[in-house]
Amino acid sequence: MTPMIDVVFLLLIFFVCTASFQPVEALLPGDLLISGAGGAGVPQEEQPPLERVVIRAEQSGAGVAWTVNESPCPTDAALRALLGQLAGIDSTLPVVIDPDRKVELGRVIDGFDAARSAGFVDVKFAASVE
């Protein structure tokens, strides 16, 4: 009787050691187009993922014209609002500030401060080739 109990315990230890304790996958993600009326819906344009945020500053008349990823920002408040939205999506994106040579340093620092206050951590300046 003792050898049979030993064999049962050895088998129990073997099966416990070789068992896989991974949870069963219950969700299979898929991209399905869901339309409200059951008809063929128009797929929305898929936007490419952001790799970085580029802030351009150009001197225009008495002020500075800001552009963030080709989107114009006429005022500093619009610049801060757009940067806040982008930081809400992903604040780990690198930010590159590319000022024109005619823009005053104080205004470039305002753009830097706007990016930092929006929540971006990796803020850099673009180097000119010249």
PDB file of C-alpha atoms in Angstrom:
ATOM      1  CA  MET A   1       0.000   0.000   0.000  1.00  0.00           C
ATOM      2  CA  THR A   2       2.841   2.424   0.772  1.00  0.00           C
ATOM      3  CA  PRO A   3       4.425   2.181  -2.716  1.00  0.00           C
ATOM      4  CA  MET A   4       1.070   3.059  -4.325  1.00  0.00           C
ATOM      5  CA  ILE A   5       0.734   6.177  -2.151  1.00  0.00           C
ATOM      6  CA  ASP A   6       4.296   7.182  -3.088  1.00  0.00           C
ATOM      7  CA  VAL A   7       3.513   6.776  -6.794  1.00  0.00           C
ATOM      8  CA  VAL A   8       0.313   8.830  -6.455  1.00  0.00           C
ATOM      9  CA  PHE A   9       2.177  11.632  -4.684  1.00  0.00           C
ATOM     10  CA  LEU A  10       4.937  11.583  -7.308  1.00  0.00           C
ATOM     11  CA  LEU A  11       2.346  11.800 -10.087  1.00  0.00           C
ATOM     12  CA  LEU A  12       0.615  14.643  -8.261  1.00  0.00           C
ATOM     13  CA  ILE A  13       3.897  16.551  -7.932  1.00  0.00           C
ATOM     14  CA  PHE A  14       4.697  15.877 -11.599  1.00  0.00           C
ATOM     15  CA  PHE A  15       1.352  17.236 -12.822  1.00  0.00           C
ATOM     16  CA  VAL A  16       1.509  20.286 -10.558  1.00  0.00           C
ATOM     17  CA  CYS A  17       5.015  21.131 -11.783  1.00  0.00           C
ATOM     18  CA  THR A  18       4.187  20.713 -15.470  1.00  0.00           C
ATOM     19  CA  ALA A  19       0.796  22.426 -15.405  1.00  0.00           C
ATOM     20  CA  SER A  20       0.385  25.726 -17.184  1.00  0.00           C
ATOM     21  CA  PHE A  21      -1.196  28.366 -14.962  1.00  0.00           C
ATOM     22  CA  GLN A  22      -2.048  30.861 -17.707  1.00  0.00           C
ATOM     23  CA  PRO A  23      -5.575  32.227 -17.748  1.00  0.00           C
ATOM     24  CA  VAL A  24      -7.761  31.248 -20.641  1.00  0.00           C
ATOM     25  CA  GLU A  25      -8.031  34.026 -23.186  1.00  0.00           C
ATOM     26  CA  ALA A  26     -11.569  35.340 -23.088  1.00  0.00           C
ATOM     27  CA  LEU A  27     -11.295  38.365 -25.379  1.00  0.00           C
ATOM     28  CA  LEU A  28     -10.126  38.361 -28.962  1.00  0.00           C
ATOM     29  CA  PRO A  29      -9.660  41.975 -30.056  1.00  0.00           C
ATOM     30  CA  GLY A  30     -10.818  42.830 -33.540  1.00  0.00           C
ATOM     31  CA  ASP A  31     -11.524  45.917 -35.593  1.00  0.00           C
ATOM     32  CA  LEU A  32     -15.195  45.880 -36.499  1.00  0.00           C
ATOM     33  CA  LEU A  33     -17.137  48.732 -38.007  1.00  0.00           C
ATOM     34  CA  ILE A  34     -20.249  49.296 -35.919  1.00  0.00           C
ATOM     35  CA  SER A  35     -22.988  51.376 -37.515  1.00  0.00           C
ATOM     36  CA  GLY A  36     -26.113  52.552 -35.731  1.00  0.00           C
ATOM     37  CA  ALA A  37     -28.712  51.712 -38.403  1.00  0.00           C
ATOM     38  CA  GLY A  38     -27.316  48.351 -39.445  1.00  0.00           C
ATOM     39  CA  GLY A  39     -26.423  49.686 -42.889  1.00  0.00           C
ATOM     40  CA  ALA A  40     -23.021  50.141 -44.394  1.00  0.00           C
ATOM     41  CA  GLY A  41     -21.302  52.882 -42.464  1.00  0.00           C
ATOM     42  CA  VAL A  42     -18.645  55.185 -43.780  1.00  0.00           C
ATOM     43  CA  PRO A  43     -15.316  54.392 -42.144  1.00  0.00           C
ATOM     44  CA  GLN A  44     -13.662  57.352 -40.514  1.00  0.00           C
ATOM     45  CA  GLU A  45     -10.269  58.466 -41.690  1.00  0.00           C
ATOM     46  CA  GLU A  46      -7.631  56.755 -39.648  1.00  0.00           C
ATOM     47  CA  GLN A  47      -5.069  59.232 -38.428  1.00  0.00           C
ATOM     48  CA  PRO A  48      -1.449  58.153 -38.442  1.00  0.00           C
ATOM     49  CA  PRO A  49       0.127  57.743 -35.013  1.00  0.00           C
ATOM     50  CA  LEU A  50       2.126  60.679 -33.754  1.00  0.00           C
ATOM     51  CA  GLU A  51       5.870  60.178 -33.703  1.00  0.00           C
ATOM     52  CA  ARG A  52       6.768  63.620 -32.422  1.00  0.00           C
ATOM     53  CA  VAL A  53       5.347  67.095 -31.995  1.00  0.00           C
ATOM     54  CA  VAL A  54       6.979  69.808 -34.107  1.00  0.00           C
ATOM     55  CA  ILE A  55       6.457  73.424 -33.065  1.00  0.00           C
ATOM     56  CA  ARG A  56       7.478  75.996 -35.655  1.00  0.00           C
ATOM     57  CA  ALA A  57       7.744  79.695 -34.847  1.00  0.00           C
ATOM     58  CA  GLU A  58       7.891  82.323 -37.592  1.00  0.00           C
ATOM     59  CA  GLN A  59       7.980  86.083 -37.273  1.00  0.00           C
ATOM     60  CA  SER A  60       4.855  87.625 -38.794  1.00  0.00           C
ATOM     61  CA  GLY A  61       4.401  91.355 -38.524  1.00  0.00           C
ATOM     62  CA  ALA A  62       4.406  92.344 -34.857  1.00  0.00           C
ATOM     63  CA  GLY A  63       3.928  88.841 -33.455  1.00  0.00           C
ATOM     64  CA  VAL A  64       4.919  85.231 -33.812  1.00  0.00           C
ATOM     65  CA  ALA A  65       2.991  82.723 -35.917  1.00  0.00           C
ATOM     66  CA  TRP A  66       3.021  79.321 -34.199  1.00  0.00           C
ATOM     67  CA  THR A  67       2.477  76.071 -36.097  1.00  0.00           C
ATOM     68  CA  VAL A  68       2.110  72.702 -34.336  1.00  0.00           C
ATOM     69  CA  ASN A  69       2.368  69.669 -36.654  1.00  0.00           C
ATOM     70  CA  GLU A  70       1.229  71.798 -39.617  1.00  0.00           C
ATOM     71  CA  SER A  71      -1.773  73.151 -37.630  1.00  0.00           C
ATOM     72  CA  PRO A  72      -1.650  76.949 -37.266  1.00  0.00           C
ATOM     73  CA  CYS A  73      -2.054  78.475 -33.806  1.00  0.00           C
ATOM     74  CA  PRO A  74      -2.764  82.210 -34.126  1.00  0.00           C
ATOM     75  CA  THR A  75      -2.345  83.029 -30.414  1.00  0.00           C
ATOM     76  CA  ASP A  76      -0.360  81.801 -27.445  1.00  0.00           C
ATOM     77  CA  ALA A  77      -3.598  80.576 -25.842  1.00  0.00           C
ATOM     78  CA  ALA A  78      -4.366  78.466 -28.927  1.00  0.00           C
ATOM     79  CA  LEU A  79      -0.820  77.074 -28.789  1.00  0.00           C
ATOM     80  CA  ARG A  80      -1.232  76.102 -25.135  1.00  0.00           C
ATOM     81  CA  ALA A  81      -4.654  74.551 -25.793  1.00  0.00           C
ATOM     82  CA  LEU A  82      -3.409  72.433 -28.712  1.00  0.00           C
ATOM     83  CA  LEU A  83      -0.325  71.314 -26.793  1.00  0.00           C
ATOM     84  CA  GLY A  84      -2.559  70.405 -23.849  1.00  0.00           C
ATOM     85  CA  GLN A  85      -4.701  68.214 -26.110  1.00  0.00           C
ATOM     86  CA  LEU A  86      -1.635  66.497 -27.576  1.00  0.00           C
ATOM     87  CA  ALA A  87      -0.146  65.940 -24.121  1.00  0.00           C
ATOM     88  CA  GLY A  88      -3.443  64.390 -23.072  1.00  0.00           C
ATOM     89  CA  ILE A  89      -3.023  61.828 -25.856  1.00  0.00           C
ATOM     90  CA  ASP A  90       0.629  60.995 -25.165  1.00  0.00           C
ATOM     91  CA  SER A  91       2.875  63.179 -23.011  1.00  0.00           C
ATOM     92  CA  THR A  92       5.934  60.999 -23.698  1.00  0.00           C
ATOM     93  CA  LEU A  93       6.192  62.188 -27.307  1.00  0.00           C
ATOM     94  CA  PRO A  94       9.334  64.169 -28.090  1.00  0.00           C
ATOM     95  CA  VAL A  95       8.696  67.842 -28.830  1.00  0.00           C
ATOM     96  CA  VAL A  96      10.952  69.632 -31.315  1.00  0.00           C
ATOM     97  CA  ILE A  97      10.897  73.429 -31.385  1.00  0.00           C
ATOM     98  CA  ASP A  98      12.021  74.812 -34.753  1.00  0.00           C
ATOM     99  CA  PRO A  99      12.131  78.625 -34.579  1.00  0.00           C
ATOM    100  CA  ASP A 100      12.877  80.944 -37.475  1.00  0.00           C
ATOM    101  CA  ARG A 101      16.064  82.995 -37.146  1.00  0.00           C
ATOM    102  CA  LYS A 102      14.048  86.218 -36.956  1.00  0.00           C
ATOM    103  CA  VAL A 103      12.040  85.161 -33.873  1.00  0.00           C
ATOM    104  CA  GLU A 104      13.201  86.691 -30.595  1.00  0.00           C
ATOM    105  CA  LEU A 105      14.654  84.326 -28.007  1.00  0.00           C
ATOM    106  CA  GLY A 106      12.035  85.309 -25.422  1.00  0.00           C
ATOM    107  CA  ARG A 107       9.219  84.190 -27.727  1.00  0.00           C
ATOM    108  CA  VAL A 108      11.005  80.870 -28.392  1.00  0.00           C
ATOM    109  CA  ILE A 109      11.260  80.335 -24.631  1.00  0.00           C
ATOM    110  CA  ASP A 110       7.505  81.049 -24.410  1.00  0.00           C
ATOM    111  CA  GLY A 111       6.957  78.102 -26.776  1.00  0.00           C
ATOM    112  CA  PHE A 112       9.284  75.956 -24.678  1.00  0.00           C
ATOM    113  CA  ASP A 113       7.384  76.909 -21.517  1.00  0.00           C
ATOM    114  CA  ALA A 114       4.053  76.145 -23.215  1.00  0.00           C
ATOM    115  CA  ALA A 115       5.248  72.636 -24.103  1.00  0.00           C
ATOM    116  CA  ARG A 116       6.593  71.984 -20.603  1.00  0.00           C
ATOM    117  CA  SER A 117       3.482  73.321 -18.868  1.00  0.00           C
ATOM    118  CA  ALA A 118       1.297  71.137 -21.125  1.00  0.00           C
ATOM    119  CA  GLY A 119       3.024  68.093 -19.630  1.00  0.00           C
ATOM    120  CA  PHE A 120       5.663  67.175 -22.196  1.00  0.00           C
ATOM    121  CA  VAL A 121       8.966  66.023 -20.719  1.00  0.00           C
ATOM    122  CA  ASP A 122      11.194  65.600 -23.786  1.00  0.00           C
ATOM    123  CA  VAL A 123      11.399  69.102 -25.314  1.00  0.00           C
ATOM    124  CA  LYS A 124      14.276  69.819 -27.707  1.00  0.00           C
ATOM    125  CA  PHE A 125      15.369  72.505 -30.125  1.00  0.00           C
ATOM    126  CA  ALA A 126      15.947  71.775 -33.805  1.00  0.00           C
ATOM    127  CA  ALA A 127      19.489  72.275 -35.038  1.00  0.00           C
ATOM    128  CA  SER A 128      19.975  74.247 -38.227  1.00  0.00           C
ATOM    129  CA  VAL A 129      22.170  72.837 -40.970  1.00  0.00           C
ATOM    130  CA  GLU A 130      23.787  76.178 -41.734  1.00  0.00           C
TER     131      GLU A 130
END
